[in-house]
XYZ file of C-alpha atoms in Angstrom:
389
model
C 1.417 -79.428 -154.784
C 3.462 -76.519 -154.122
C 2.149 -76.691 -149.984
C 2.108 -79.739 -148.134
C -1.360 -80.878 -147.630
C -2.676 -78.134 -149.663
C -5.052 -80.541 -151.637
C -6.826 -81.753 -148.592
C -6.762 -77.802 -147.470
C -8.706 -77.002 -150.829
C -11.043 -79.904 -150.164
C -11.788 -78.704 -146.742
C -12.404 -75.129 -148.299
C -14.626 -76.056 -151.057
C -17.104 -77.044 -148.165
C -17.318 -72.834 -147.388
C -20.947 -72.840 -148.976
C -21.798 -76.056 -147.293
C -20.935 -75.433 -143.668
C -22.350 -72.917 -141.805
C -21.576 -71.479 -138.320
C -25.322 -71.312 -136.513
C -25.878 -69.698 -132.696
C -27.771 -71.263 -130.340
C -29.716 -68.372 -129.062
C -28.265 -67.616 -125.561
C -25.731 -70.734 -125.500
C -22.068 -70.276 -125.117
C -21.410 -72.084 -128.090
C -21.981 -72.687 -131.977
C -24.008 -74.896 -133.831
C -21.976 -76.542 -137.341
C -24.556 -77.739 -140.189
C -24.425 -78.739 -143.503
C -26.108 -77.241 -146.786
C -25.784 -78.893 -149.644
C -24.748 -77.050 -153.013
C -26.630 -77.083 -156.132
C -23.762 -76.391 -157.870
C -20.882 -77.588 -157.417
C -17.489 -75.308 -155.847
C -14.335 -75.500 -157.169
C -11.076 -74.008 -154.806
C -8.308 -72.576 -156.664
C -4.980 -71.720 -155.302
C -2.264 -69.729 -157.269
C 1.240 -69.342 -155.389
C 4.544 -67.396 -156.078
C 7.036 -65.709 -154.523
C 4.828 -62.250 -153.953
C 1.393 -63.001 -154.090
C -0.938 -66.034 -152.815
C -4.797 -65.973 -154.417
C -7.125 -68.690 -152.368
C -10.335 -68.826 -154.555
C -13.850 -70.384 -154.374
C -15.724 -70.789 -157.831
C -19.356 -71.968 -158.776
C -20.345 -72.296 -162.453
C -22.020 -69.099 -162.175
C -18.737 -67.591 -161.607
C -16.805 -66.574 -158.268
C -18.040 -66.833 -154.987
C -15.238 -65.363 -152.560
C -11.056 -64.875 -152.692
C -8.693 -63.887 -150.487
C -5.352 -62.330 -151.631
C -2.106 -62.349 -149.932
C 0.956 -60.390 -151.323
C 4.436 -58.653 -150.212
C 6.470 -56.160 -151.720
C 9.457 -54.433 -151.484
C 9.407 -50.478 -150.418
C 11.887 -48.100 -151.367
C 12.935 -48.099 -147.641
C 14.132 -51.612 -147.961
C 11.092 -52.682 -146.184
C 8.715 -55.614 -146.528
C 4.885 -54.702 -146.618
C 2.722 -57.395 -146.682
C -1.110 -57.835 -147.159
C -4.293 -59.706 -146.982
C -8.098 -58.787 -148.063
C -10.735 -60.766 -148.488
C -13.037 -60.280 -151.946
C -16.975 -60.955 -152.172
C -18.585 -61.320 -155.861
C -20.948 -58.588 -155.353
C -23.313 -61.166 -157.029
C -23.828 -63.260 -154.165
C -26.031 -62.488 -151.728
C -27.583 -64.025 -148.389
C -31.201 -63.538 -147.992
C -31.116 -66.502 -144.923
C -31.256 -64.830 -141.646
C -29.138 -66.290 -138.570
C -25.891 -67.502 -140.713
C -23.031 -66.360 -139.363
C -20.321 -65.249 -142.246
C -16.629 -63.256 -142.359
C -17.735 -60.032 -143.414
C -14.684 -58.592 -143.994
C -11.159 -59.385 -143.320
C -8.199 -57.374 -144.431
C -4.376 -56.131 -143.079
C -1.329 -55.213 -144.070
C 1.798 -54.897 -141.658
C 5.357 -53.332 -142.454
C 8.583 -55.393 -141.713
C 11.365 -54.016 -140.543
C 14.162 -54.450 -143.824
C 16.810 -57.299 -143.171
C 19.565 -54.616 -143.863
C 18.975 -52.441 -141.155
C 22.124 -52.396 -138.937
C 24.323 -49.859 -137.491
C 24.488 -47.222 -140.443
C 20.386 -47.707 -140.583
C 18.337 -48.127 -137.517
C 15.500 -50.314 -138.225
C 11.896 -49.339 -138.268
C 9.252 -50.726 -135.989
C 7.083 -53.346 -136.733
C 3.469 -51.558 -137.787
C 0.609 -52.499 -139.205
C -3.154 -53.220 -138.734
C -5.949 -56.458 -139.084
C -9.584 -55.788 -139.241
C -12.404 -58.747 -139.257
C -15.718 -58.662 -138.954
C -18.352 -61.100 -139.043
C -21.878 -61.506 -137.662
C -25.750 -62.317 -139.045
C -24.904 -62.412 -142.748
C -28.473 -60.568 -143.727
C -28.276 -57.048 -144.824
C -30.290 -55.842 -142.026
C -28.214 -56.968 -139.564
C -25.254 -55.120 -140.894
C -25.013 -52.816 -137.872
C -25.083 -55.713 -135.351
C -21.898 -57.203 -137.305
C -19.221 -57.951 -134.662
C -15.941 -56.454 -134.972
C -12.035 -56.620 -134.075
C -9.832 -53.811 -135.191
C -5.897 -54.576 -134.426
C -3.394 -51.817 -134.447
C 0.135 -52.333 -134.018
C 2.782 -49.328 -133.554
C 6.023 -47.961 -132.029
C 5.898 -48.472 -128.813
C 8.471 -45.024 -128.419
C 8.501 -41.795 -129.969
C 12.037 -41.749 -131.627
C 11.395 -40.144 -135.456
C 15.284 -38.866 -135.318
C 16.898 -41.621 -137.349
C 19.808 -42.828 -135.269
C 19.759 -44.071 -132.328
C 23.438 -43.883 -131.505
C 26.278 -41.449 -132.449
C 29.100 -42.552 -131.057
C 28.557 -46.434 -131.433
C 29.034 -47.512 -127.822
C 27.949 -50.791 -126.328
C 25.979 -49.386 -124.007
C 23.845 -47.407 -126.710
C 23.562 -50.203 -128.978
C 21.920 -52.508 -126.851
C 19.633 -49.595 -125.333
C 18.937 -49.017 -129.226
C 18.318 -52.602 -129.992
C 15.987 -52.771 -127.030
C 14.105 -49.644 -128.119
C 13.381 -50.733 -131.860
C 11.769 -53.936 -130.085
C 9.004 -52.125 -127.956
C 6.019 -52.061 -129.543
C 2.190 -50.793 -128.972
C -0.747 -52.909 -129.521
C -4.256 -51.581 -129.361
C -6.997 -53.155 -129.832
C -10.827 -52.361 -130.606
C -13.803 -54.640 -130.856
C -17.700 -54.031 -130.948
C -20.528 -56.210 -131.033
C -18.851 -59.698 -129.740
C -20.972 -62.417 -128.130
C -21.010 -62.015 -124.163
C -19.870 -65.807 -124.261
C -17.023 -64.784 -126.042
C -16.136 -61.640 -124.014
C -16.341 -63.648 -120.745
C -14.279 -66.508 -122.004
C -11.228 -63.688 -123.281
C -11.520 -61.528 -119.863
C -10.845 -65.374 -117.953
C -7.634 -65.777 -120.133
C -6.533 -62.019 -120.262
C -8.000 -60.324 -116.994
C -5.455 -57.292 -116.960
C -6.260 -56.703 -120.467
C -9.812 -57.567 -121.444
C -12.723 -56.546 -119.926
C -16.146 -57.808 -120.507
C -17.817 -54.096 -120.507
C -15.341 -52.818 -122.499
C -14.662 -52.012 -126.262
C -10.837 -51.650 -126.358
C -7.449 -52.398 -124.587
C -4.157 -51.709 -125.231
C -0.656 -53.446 -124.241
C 2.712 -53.009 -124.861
C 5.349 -55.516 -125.436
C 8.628 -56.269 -126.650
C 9.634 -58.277 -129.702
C 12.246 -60.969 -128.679
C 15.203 -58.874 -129.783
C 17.036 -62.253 -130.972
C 14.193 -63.239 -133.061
C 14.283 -59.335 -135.023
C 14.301 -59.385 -138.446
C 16.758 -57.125 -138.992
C 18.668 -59.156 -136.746
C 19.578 -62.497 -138.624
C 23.193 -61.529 -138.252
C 24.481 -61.369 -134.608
C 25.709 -57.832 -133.537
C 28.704 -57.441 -130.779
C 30.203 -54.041 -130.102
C 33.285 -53.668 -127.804
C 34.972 -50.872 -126.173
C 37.984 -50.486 -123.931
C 35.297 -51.064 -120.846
C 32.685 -52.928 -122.308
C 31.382 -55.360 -124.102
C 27.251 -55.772 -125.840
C 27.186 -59.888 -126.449
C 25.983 -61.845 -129.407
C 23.232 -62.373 -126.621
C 22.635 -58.518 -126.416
C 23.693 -58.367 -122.917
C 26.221 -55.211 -121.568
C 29.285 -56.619 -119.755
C 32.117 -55.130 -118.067
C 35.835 -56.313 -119.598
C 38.720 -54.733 -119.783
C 40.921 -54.462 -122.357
C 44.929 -54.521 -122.515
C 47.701 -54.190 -124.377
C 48.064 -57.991 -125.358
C 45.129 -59.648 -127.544
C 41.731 -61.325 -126.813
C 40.143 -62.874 -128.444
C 36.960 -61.144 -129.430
C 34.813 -63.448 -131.142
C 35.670 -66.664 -133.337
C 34.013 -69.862 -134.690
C 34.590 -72.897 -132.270
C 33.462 -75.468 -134.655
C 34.972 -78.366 -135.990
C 35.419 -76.085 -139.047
C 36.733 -73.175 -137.276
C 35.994 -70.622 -140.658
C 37.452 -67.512 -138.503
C 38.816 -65.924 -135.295
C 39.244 -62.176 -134.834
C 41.670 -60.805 -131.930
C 41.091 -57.377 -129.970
C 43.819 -55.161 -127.741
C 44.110 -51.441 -126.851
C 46.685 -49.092 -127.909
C 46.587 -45.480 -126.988
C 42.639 -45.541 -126.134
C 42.450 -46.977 -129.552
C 41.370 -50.777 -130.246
C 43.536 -53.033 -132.629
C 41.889 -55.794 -134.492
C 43.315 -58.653 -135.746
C 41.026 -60.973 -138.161
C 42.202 -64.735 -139.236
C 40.314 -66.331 -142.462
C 41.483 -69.422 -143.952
C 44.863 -68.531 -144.376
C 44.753 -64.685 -144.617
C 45.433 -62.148 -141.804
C 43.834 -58.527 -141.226
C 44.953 -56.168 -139.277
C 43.302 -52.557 -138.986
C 45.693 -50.670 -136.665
C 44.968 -46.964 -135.675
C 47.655 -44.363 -134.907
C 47.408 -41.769 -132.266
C 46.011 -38.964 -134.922
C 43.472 -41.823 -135.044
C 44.392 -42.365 -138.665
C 43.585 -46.325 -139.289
C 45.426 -48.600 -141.366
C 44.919 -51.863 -142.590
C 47.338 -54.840 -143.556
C 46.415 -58.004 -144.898
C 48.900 -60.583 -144.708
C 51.503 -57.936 -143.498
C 51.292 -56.012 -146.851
C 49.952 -52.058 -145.961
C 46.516 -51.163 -148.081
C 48.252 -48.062 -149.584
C 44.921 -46.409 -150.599
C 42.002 -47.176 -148.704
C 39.575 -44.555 -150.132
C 39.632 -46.990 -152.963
C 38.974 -49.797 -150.682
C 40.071 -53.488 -151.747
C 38.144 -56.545 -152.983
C 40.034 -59.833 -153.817
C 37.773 -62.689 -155.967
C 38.784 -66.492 -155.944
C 36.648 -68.608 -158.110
C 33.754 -66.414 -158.003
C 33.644 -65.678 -154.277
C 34.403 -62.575 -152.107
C 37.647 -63.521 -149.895
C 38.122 -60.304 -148.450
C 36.459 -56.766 -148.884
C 37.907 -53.803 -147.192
C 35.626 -50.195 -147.500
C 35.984 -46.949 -146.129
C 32.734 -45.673 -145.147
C 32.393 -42.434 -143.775
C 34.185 -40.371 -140.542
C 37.320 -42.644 -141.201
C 34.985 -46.085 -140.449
C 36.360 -49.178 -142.155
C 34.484 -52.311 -142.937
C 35.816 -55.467 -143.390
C 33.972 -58.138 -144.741
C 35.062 -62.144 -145.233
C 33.943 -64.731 -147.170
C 31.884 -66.334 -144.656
C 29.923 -63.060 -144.503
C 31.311 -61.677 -141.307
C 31.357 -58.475 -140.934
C 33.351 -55.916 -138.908
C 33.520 -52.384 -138.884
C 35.954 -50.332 -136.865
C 34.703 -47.110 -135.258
C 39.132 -46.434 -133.591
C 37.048 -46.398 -129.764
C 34.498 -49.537 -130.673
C 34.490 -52.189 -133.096
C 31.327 -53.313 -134.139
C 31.477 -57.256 -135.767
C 28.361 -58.625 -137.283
C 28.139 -62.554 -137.447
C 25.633 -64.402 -140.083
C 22.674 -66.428 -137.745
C 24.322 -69.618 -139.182
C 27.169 -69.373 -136.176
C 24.617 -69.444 -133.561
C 25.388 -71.468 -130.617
C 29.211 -71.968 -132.232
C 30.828 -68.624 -131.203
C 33.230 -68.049 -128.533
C 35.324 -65.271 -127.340
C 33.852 -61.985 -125.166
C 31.032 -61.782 -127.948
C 29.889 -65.297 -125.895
C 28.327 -68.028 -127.594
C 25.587 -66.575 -129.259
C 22.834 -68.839 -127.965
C 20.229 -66.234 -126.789
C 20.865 -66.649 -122.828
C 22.400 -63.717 -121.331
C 23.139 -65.873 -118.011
C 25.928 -67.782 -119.253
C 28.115 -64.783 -120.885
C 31.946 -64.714 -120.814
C 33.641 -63.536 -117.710
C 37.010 -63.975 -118.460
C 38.782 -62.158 -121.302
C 40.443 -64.837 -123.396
C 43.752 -62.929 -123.813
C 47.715 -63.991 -124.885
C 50.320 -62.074 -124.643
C 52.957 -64.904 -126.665
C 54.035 -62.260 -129.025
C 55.025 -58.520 -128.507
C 51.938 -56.036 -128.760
C-alpha cells in the first residue's frame, strides 16, 4: 500500500519463474513463454525511508532480491545503491533461457547544502548488468553493459571562486554540471547493436565495445540547486536563470530581487556607495540594512537600530519561527537569513542572495523571474531615487 499500484507490481513480479525471455535463433526479436511453477512464489516488498527490499520466495525458501538503499556521507552527500541477490540454491540446468545475471550500482549525489562556502561535487557513480544463456557453461557468452559516470573536468582544488563574482559563479555553476559518461558493453545481440547505432550513430557503433559522451546536467534542475542563486556586482549581474548580464549600478536603489506574488513575503533593494554595494531587505514589517564604510567595515541595522556586536551575530524567535538571523562568517562576510528562508550574504563588492525553489516563476527585480529561460532576463534596472541615498 505504501506505492501506488504496488500490489498489481508484486503480482506481475511473482510471474519471474513463470515467464521466460526465449531467442529466436537469428531473429531480431524475443520469444515470451510461460512455465508453470510447482510451487507457488510469493513477492515481498519492505519500504522505508533508506532502504527498499523487492523479494521473490518459494516454500523452499528465497529465490532472488534486489536491494535499494541511500545514506548519508560525512561529506553531506547522498550515496545510493542497488544489487541484485541470487539464493545460491537455485540453479538453471535449462539451456537457452535468458536471465539478469547480475545487476548492481551505486551513484553519489551531490549534498543539497552545497552553495557558495562549499562547491558541490559531481555527480559519479557506476551500473553494471549482465544477462545472457542462464546455463553455467555459457557464462562467458553472458552479455554485458558497464556504465560509468564522472567529472567531466579536472578541478580537485575545492573552490571554484575566490572573489565571488558573477562572472565566476556562473562559470562555476556551469563547470560542476559537466559530466563524463563512458560506457562498455560485450557480448550484445547484433539485433540489438544495429537497432542502438540507428538511434545513436555518433555514439554507438555496431563493431564496437565502448563509447563515451559528455554532457551537461541542466544546471536548474542541480541538486544542490533547489534554492535559486543571484550574485550582483557594480557591473554585473548572474540571474536566478544563471545567465551573466550587464547592469549598472548607482547611487539610488534597485531593486534586486523580490517576490511579485499576491503575497509579496519580501523585497530586497541594491545601490553603490564608494565601490561598495548597500542592501536594503524588507520582511513583513522589518527592515535590514547592511551598509559598508569605506575601510569596508559593514554594518547592519534592522529597523534603524545598529547591531552593536556582530561577531555575536543576532537571531530573533516569534512563536517558534526564525524572523531574522544575522551571522558573521568569515573575511568580514555577513549572512542574513529571513523567515521565508531567503538567504543573502554580503561579500562589500558582490552580494550573493539565495531564494528557496518555492519562488520560482514569482521573482522580479535584476535577479529576473526565475523561470529557467535566460531569453527573457531584465534589461532595465528597476531603480528609485524618492529618498536621499
Amino acid at each position: 500500500n505504501l506505492v501506488p499500484g504496488g500490489v498489481v507490481l508484486l503480482g506481475l513480479l511473482s510471474l519471474y519463474d513463470q515467464l521466460q525471455f526465449q531467442p529466436q535463433g537469428s531473429s531480431c526479436g524475443v520469444m515470451l513463454y510461460f512455465t508453470p511453477l510447482l510451487t507457488q512464489v510469493e513477492p515481498e516488498m519492505y519500504f522505508d525511508r533508506t532502504q527498499l527490499k523487492l523479494s521473490m520466495n518459494r516454500q523452499d525458501g528465497l529465490l532472488w532480491e534486489i536491494k535499494a538503499g541511500s545514506k548519508r556521507l560525512q561529506d553531506g552527500n547522498e550515496e545510493f545503491t542497488f544489487k541484485l541477490y541470487r539464493a545460491p540454491s537455485v540453479s538453471v540446468t535449462v539451456a537457452h533461457i535468458w536471465r539478469v545475471i547480475q545487476l548492481e550500482g551505486a551513484f553519489i549525489v551531490p549534498s543539497r547544502m552545497a552553495g557558495i562556502f562549499h562547491s558541490p561535487a559531481a555527480l559519479t557513480g557506476y551500473a553494471f548488468v549482465s544477462w545472457g544463456d542462464a546455463a553455467p557453461s555459457q557464462a562467458d557468452k553472458a552479455a554485458m553493459l558497464d556504465l560509468k559516470i564522472i567529472p567531466g573536468h579536472n578541478d580537485t582544488g575545492g573552490l571554484y571562486c575566490r572573489q565571488y563574482t558573477p562572472r565566476c559563479l556562473q562559470a562555476a555553476s556551469d563547470l560542476a554540471a559537466r559530466q563524463t559518461a563512458t560506457l562498455q558493453y560485450a557480448n550484445l545481440p547484433i539485433w540489438l547493436k544495429t537497432a542502438a547505432h540507428a538511434l545513436f550513430p555518433e555514439h554507438i557503433q555496431t563493431e564496437g565495445t565502448h563509447t563515451q559522451v559528455t554532457f551537461a546536467y541542466p544546471v536548474a534542475f542541480l541538486p544542490w540547486n533547489t534554492k535559486g542563486l543571484c550574485a550582483i556586482s557594480r557591473s554585473e549581474v548572474l540571474t536566478l536563470d544563471n545567465a551573466t548580464i550587464t547592469s549598472s549600478l548607482s547611487s539610488c536603489f534597485s531593486l534586486a530581487v523580490a517576490d511579485c506574488s499576491k503575497e509579496s513575503l519580501f523585497a530586497i533593494q541594491i545601490r553603490e556607495e564608494n565601490t561598495n554595494l548597500v542592501t536594503r531587505i524588507h520582511s513583513n514589517t522589518d527592515v535590514v540594512d547592511l551598509i559598508p564604510n569605506e575601510n569596508n567595515e559593514l554594518f547592519v541595522y534592522i529597523n534603524n537600530n545598529k547591531l552593536e556586536n556582530i561577531n555575536q551575530g543576532y537571531h530573533r524567535v516569534e512563536n517558534d519561527k526564525t524572523q531574522i538571523s544575522v551571522k558573521k562568517r568569515s573575511s568580514g562576510i555577513i549572512e542574513v537569513e529571513l523567515e521565508s528562508e531567503i538567504v543573502l550574504q554580503h561579500y562589500n563588492t558582490t552580494v550573493v542572495i539565495l531564494i528557496p525553489a518555492v519562488f520560482r516563476g514569482y521573482t522580479c527585480g535584476i535577479c529576473a523571474d526565475f523561470n529557467g529561460d535566460t531569453k527573457n532576463e531584465p534589461s532595465i534596472a528597476y531603480t528609485q531615487c524618492d529618498e536621499p541615498s
